[in-house]
Coordinates of C-alpha atoms in Angstrom, one line a residue:
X22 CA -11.8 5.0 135.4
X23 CA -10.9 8.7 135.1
X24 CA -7.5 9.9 137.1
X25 CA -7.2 12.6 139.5
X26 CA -4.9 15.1 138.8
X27 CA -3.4 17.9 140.8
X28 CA -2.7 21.1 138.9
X29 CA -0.7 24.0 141.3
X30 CA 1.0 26.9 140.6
X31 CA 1.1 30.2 142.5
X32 CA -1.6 32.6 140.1
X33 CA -2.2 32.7 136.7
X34 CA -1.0 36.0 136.0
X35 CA 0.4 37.1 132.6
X36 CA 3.5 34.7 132.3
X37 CA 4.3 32.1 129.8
X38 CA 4.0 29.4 132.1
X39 CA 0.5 30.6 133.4
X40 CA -0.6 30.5 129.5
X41 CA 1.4 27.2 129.2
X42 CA -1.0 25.6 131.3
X43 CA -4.3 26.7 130.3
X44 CA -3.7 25.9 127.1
X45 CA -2.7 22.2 128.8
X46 CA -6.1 22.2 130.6
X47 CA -7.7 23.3 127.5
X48 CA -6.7 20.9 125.1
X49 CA -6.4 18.0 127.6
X50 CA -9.0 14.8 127.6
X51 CA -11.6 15.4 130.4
X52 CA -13.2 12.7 129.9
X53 CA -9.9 10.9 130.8
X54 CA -9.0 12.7 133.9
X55 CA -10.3 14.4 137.0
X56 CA -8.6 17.7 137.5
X57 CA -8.0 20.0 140.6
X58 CA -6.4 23.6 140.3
X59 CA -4.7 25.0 143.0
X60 CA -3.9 28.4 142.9
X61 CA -1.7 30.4 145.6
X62 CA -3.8 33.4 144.9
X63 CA -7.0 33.2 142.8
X64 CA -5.9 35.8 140.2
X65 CA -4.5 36.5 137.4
X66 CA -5.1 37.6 133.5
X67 CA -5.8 34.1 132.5
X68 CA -8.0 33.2 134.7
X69 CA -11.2 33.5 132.7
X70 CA -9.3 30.9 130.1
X71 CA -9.6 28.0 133.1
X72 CA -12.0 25.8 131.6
X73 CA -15.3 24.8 133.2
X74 CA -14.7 21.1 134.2
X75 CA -11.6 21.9 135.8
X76 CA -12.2 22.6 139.6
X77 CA -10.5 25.3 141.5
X78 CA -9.2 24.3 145.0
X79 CA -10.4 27.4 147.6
X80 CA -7.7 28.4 149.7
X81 CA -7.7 27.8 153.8
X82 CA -8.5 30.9 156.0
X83 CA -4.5 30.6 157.4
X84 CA -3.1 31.4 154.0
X85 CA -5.7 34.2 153.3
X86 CA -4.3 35.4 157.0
X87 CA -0.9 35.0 155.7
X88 CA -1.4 36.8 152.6
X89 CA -2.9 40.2 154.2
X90 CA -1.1 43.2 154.1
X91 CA 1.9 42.5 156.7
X92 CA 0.3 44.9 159.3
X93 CA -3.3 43.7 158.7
X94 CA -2.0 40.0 158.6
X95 CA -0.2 40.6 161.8
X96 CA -2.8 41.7 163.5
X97 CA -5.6 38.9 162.7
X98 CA -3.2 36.3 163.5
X99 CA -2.6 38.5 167.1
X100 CA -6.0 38.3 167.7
X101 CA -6.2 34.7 167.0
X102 CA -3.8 34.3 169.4
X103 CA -1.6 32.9 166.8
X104 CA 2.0 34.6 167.9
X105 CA 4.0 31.4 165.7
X106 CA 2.0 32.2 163.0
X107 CA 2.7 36.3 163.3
X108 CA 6.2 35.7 163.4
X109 CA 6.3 33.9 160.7
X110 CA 4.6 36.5 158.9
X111 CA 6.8 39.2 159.4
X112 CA 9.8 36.9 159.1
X113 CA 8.4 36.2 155.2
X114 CA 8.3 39.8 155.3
X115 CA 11.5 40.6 156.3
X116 CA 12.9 37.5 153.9
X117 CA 11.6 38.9 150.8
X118 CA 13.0 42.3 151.6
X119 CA 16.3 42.0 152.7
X120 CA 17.2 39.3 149.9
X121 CA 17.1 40.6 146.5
X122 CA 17.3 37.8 144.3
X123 CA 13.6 37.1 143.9
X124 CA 14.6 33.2 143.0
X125 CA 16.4 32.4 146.8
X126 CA 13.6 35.0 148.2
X127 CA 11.1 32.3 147.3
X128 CA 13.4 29.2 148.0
X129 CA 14.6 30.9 151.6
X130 CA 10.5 32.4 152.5
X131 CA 9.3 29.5 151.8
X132 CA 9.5 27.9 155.1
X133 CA 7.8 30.7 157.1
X134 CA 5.0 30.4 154.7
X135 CA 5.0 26.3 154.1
X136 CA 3.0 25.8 157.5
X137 CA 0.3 28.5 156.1
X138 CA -1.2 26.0 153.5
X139 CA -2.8 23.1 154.5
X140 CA -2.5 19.7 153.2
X141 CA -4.9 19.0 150.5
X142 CA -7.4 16.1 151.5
X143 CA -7.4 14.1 148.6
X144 CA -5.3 11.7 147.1
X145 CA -4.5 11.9 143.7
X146 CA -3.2 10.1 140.5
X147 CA -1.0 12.4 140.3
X148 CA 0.0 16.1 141.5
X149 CA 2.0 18.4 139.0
X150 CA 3.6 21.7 140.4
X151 CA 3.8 23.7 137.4
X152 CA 6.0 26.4 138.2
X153 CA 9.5 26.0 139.1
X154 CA 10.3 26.8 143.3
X155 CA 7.4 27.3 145.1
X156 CA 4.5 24.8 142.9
X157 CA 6.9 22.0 143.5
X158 CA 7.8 23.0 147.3
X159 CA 4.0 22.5 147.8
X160 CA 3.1 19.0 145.7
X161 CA 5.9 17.6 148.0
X162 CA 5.4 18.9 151.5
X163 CA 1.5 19.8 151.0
X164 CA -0.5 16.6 148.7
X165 CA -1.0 13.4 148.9
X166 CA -0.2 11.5 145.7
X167 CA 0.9 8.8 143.7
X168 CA 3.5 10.1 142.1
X169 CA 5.0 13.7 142.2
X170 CA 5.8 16.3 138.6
X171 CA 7.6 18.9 138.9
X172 CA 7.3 21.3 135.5
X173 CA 10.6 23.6 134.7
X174 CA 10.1 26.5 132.2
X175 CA 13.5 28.0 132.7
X176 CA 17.1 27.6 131.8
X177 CA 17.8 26.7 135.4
X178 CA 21.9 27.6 135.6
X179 CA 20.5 31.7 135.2
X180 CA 18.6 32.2 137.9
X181 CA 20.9 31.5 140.8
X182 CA 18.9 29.6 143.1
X183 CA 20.6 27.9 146.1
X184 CA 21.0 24.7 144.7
X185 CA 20.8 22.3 147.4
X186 CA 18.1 23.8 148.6
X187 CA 16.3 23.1 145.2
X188 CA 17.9 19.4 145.2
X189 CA 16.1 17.9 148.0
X190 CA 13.3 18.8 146.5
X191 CA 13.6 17.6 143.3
X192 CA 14.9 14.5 144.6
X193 CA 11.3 14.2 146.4
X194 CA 9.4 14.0 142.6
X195 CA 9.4 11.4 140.4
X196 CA 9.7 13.5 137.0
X197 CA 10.6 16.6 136.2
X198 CA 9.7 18.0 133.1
X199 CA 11.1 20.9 131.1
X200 CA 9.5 22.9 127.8
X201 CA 12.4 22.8 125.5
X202 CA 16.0 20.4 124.6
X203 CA 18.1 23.2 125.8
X204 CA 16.8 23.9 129.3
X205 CA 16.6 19.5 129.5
X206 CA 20.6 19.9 129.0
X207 CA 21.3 22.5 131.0
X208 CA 19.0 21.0 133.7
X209 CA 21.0 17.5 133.4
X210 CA 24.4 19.6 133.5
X211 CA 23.5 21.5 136.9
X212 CA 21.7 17.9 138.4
X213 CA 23.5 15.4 136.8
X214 CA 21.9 12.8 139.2
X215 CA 18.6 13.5 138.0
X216 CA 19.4 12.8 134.1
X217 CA 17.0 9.9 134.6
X218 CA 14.0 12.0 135.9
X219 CA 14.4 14.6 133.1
X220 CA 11.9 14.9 130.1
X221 CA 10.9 17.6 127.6
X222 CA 7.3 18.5 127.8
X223 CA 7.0 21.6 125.3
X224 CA 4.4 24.5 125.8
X225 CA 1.1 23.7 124.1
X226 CA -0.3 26.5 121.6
X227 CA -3.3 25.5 119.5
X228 CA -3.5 26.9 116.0
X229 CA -7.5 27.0 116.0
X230 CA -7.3 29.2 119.3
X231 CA -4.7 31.6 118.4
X232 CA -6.4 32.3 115.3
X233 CA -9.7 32.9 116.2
X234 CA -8.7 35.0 119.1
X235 CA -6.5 36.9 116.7
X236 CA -9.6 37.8 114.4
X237 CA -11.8 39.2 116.8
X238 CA -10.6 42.3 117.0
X239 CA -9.2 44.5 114.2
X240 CA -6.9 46.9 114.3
X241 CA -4.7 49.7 112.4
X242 CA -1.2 49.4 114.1
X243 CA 0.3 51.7 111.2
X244 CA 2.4 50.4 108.0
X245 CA 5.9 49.4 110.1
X246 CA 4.3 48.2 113.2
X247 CA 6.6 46.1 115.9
X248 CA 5.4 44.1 118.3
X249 CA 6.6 42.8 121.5
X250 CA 5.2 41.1 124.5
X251 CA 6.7 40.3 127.7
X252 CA 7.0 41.2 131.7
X253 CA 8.2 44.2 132.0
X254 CA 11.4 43.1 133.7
X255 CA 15.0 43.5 133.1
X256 CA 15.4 39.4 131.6
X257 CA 12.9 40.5 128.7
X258 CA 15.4 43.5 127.5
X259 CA 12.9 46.3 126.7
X260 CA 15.7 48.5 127.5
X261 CA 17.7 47.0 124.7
X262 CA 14.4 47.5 122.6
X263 CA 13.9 51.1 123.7
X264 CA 18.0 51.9 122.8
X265 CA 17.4 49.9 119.4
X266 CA 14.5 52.3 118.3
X267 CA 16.2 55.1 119.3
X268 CA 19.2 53.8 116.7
X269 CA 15.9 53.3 114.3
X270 CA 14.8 57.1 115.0
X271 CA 18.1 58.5 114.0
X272 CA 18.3 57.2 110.6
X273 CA 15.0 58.3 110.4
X274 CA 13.4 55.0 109.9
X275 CA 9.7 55.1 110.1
X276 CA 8.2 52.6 112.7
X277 CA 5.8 52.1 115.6
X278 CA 7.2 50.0 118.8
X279 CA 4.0 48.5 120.5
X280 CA 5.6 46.8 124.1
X281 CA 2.3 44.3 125.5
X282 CA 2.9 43.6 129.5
X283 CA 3.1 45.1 132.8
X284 CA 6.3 45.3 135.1
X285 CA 8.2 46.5 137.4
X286 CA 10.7 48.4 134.9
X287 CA 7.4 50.6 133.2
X288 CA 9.4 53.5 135.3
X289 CA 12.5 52.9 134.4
X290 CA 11.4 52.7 130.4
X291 CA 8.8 55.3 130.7
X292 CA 12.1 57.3 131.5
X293 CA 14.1 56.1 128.7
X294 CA 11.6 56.7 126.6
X295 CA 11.1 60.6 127.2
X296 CA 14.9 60.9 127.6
X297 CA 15.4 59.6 124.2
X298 CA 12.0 61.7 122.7
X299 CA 10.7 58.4 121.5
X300 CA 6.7 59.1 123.0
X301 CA 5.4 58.9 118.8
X302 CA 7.6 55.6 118.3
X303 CA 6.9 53.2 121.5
X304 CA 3.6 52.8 123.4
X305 CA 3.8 51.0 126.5
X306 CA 0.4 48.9 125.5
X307 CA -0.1 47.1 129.2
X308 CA -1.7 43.9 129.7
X309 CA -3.8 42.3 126.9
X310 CA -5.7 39.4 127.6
X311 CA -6.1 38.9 123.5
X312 CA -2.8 40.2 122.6
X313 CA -3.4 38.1 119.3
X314 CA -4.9 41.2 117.0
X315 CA -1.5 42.8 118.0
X316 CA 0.8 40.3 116.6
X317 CA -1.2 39.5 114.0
X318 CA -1.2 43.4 112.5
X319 CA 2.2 43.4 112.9
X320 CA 4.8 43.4 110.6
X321 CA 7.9 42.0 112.7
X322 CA 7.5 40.2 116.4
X323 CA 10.6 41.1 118.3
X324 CA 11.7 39.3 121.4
X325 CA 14.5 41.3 122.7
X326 CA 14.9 39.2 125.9
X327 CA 18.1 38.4 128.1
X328 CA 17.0 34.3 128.4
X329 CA 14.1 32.2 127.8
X330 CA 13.1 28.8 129.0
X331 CA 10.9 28.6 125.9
X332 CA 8.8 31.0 124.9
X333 CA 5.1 30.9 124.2
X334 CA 4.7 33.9 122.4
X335 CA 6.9 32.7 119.9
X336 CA 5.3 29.6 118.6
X337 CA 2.3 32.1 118.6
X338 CA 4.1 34.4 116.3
X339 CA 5.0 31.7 114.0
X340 CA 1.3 30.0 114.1
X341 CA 0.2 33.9 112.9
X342 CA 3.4 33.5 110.1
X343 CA 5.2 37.1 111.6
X344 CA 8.4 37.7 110.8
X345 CA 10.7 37.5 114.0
X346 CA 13.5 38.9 115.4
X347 CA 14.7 37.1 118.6
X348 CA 18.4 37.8 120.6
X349 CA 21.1 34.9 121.0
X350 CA 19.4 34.0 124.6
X351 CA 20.6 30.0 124.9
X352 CA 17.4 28.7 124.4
X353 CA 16.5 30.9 121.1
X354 CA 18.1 27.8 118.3
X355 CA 15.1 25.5 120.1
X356 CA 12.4 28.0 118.3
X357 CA 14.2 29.9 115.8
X358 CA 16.2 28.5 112.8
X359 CA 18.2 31.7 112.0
X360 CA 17.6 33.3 108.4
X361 CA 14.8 30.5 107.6
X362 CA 12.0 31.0 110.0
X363 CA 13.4 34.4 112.0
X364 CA 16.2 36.0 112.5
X365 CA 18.7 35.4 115.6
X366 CA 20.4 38.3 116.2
X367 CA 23.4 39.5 119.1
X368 CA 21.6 40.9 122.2
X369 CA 22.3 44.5 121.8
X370 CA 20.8 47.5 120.5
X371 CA 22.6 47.8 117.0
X372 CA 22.6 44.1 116.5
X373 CA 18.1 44.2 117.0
X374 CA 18.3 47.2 114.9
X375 CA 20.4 46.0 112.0
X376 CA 17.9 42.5 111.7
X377 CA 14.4 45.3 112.1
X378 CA 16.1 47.3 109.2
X379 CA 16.5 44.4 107.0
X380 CA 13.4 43.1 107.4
X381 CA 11.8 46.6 106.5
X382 CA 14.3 47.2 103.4
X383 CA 14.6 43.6 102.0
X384 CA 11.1 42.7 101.1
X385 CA 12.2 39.4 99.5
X386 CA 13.9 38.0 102.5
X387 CA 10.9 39.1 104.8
X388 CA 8.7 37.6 102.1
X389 CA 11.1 34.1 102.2
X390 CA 10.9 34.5 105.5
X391 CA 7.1 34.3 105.8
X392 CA 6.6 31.9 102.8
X393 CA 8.5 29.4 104.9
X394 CA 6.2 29.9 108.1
X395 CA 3.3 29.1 106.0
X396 CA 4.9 26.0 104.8
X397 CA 4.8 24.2 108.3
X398 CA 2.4 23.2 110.9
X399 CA 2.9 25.1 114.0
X400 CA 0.2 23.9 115.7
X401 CA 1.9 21.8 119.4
X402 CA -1.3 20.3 120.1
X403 CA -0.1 17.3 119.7
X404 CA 2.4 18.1 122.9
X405 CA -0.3 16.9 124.8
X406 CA 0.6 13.5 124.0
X407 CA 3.7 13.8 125.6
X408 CA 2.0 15.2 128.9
X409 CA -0.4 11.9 128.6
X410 CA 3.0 9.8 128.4
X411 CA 4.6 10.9 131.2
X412 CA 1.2 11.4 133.2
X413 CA 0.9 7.1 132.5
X414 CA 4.8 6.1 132.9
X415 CA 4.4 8.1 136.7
X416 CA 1.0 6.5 137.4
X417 CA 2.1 3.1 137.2
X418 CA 0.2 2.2 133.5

């Protein structure tokens, strides 16, 4: 008998742990399991990727209210004679404005838009929130299940959540999964209660899928093409990239910086990037739903970032057999064995343009350095067997 599973998480917007999962639904046994989606918006670049069998939940007409512009929001609930639920509203409002930590934002909103989303009807197998914060807030207080997941893709210590608000929640499920070793340790460290609770579930990426998608398009990035993709957001460092090609310009180094995502910080490094007259070395590229032609004409993959839970892109980078640069982030010795597979460099600007120069000028250690990608299997497909095991020890198999 197939198992119903519950799938939630807020959108599936361009974010590691949105890929994460579709690549989980896509390689998982359908004939083995029943799955719902829920989505707290129906949006996102990877939505398209959701495969047929899987069934996405529709929302209830108070959370579309809710999620109207404040003004228009306010007024439908006003005319619906629904004054709790319009001050409610503008307290989220005012929440997520006056706080500007977006982590507690989420933790502290979170009541005023909890009684928004109804509870789901159906009773399932199992219900995995796959999102730190708000995904897990909702498979406790909103679905009916056997057991409760909650899925971690973050180093949990750096983003300064309030912690006991987190804690009574994750006392409330009955595993909690994280993608790599380091963010389990540093998980146990911050909740050493929940050691026993803990497991590693690393982020899926299928060889087959990355290459084909990287083949359909082809394109002529230039000779000394880098390639980095990320949210534009201060914890991915594109300012540290943007400062490190500038160091690149001035020793008249020839390159082309290609930066894949969409953020908040496109101002600020639009800006950085005319101040430093770097328009002919860095193109902000945007959003890419196949950014797999990018990293595959590459010749180095940079990851610049300030901290990692585990990234995605990585294992992708390594699956197309780039050479990579990543900073010291904590999580970076999970994914990168420094000098053999990449390089792990100090997270500043001289340090990410040292390791770029020696790949460019050293061809034998950038061919040693490829030779050894193609010498392992980075397929995680197999990951999915890890998802089945702690799927069956929470079901009660």
């Amino acid at each position: 008998m197939k198992k119903k599973l519950l799938f939630v998480i807020p959108n599936l917007g361009a974010g590691g742990a949105e890929k994460s999962l579709v690549n989980l639904l896509n390689t998982i046994d359908k004939e083995g399991f029943d799955i719902d989606l829920f989505l707290f918006s129906r949006k996102g670049l990877f939505l398209g990727q959701v495969p047929d069998f899987v069934n996405i939940l529709p929302k209830n007409k108070e959370l579309e209210d809710f999620q109207k512009p404040l003004l228009a929001s306010i007024k439908t609930f006003l005319f619906k004679g629904k004054l709790l639920s319009a001050f409610r509203r503008i307290q989220f409002f005012l929440v997520n404005k006056r706080i500007a930590n977006k982590a507690v934002a989420e933790q502290q909103s979170w009541k005023y838009i909890r009684n928004s989303f109804k509870k789901l009807s159906t009773e399932y197998d199992a219900a995995i929130g796959f999102l730190e914060k708000s995904s897990i807030y909702f498979v406790v207080d909103k679905v009916k299940t056997k057991k409760k997941i909650g899925v971690i893709h973050t180093v949990f210590s750096q983003i300064n959540v309030d912690l006991e608000f987190e804690r009574k929640y994750l006392y409330n499920v009955d595993a909690v999964a994280v993608v790599s070793n380091e963010c389990a340790v540093d998980l146990k460290h911050v909740f050493p209660e929940l050691q026993s609770k803990i497991s590693v579930l690393p982020n899926i990426v299928s060889r087959n899928l990355v290459q084909q998608f990287a083949n359909k398009i082809i394109l002529d990035l230039g000779l000394n093409a880098i390639v980095s993709i990320g949210r534009l957001e201060n914890v991915k460092g594109f300012d540290l990239a943007v400062e490190s090609a500038s160091i690149l310009k001035q020793k008249n180094i020839d390159f082309h910086w290609y930066i894949l995502g969409e953020g908040s910080e496109r101002p600020g490094l639009e800006k950085m990037i005319a101040e430093r007259g770097l328009q002919n070395e860095i193109t902000l590229v945007g959003l890419k739903e196949n950014p797999y032609p990018y990293i595959k004409e590459a010749k180095i993959f940079v990851q610049p970032s300030r901290y990692e839970g585990k990234s995605i892109v990585i294992d992708e980078a390594k699956i197309l057999r780039k050479p990579i640069i990543v900073t010291n982030y904590a999580t970076a010795k999970d994914q990168i064995e420094d000098g053999v597979n990449g390089l792990i460099c100090d997270m500043n600007p001289e340090a990410i343009a040292e390791s770029i120069q020696r790949y460019f000028i050293d061809n034998a250690f950038a061919e040693k350095i490829i030779a050894n990608l193609n010498a392992e299997n980075w397929d995680t497909e197999k990951e999915i067997e890890n998802f089945y095991e702690i799927i069956n020890e929470n079901v009660g198999v």
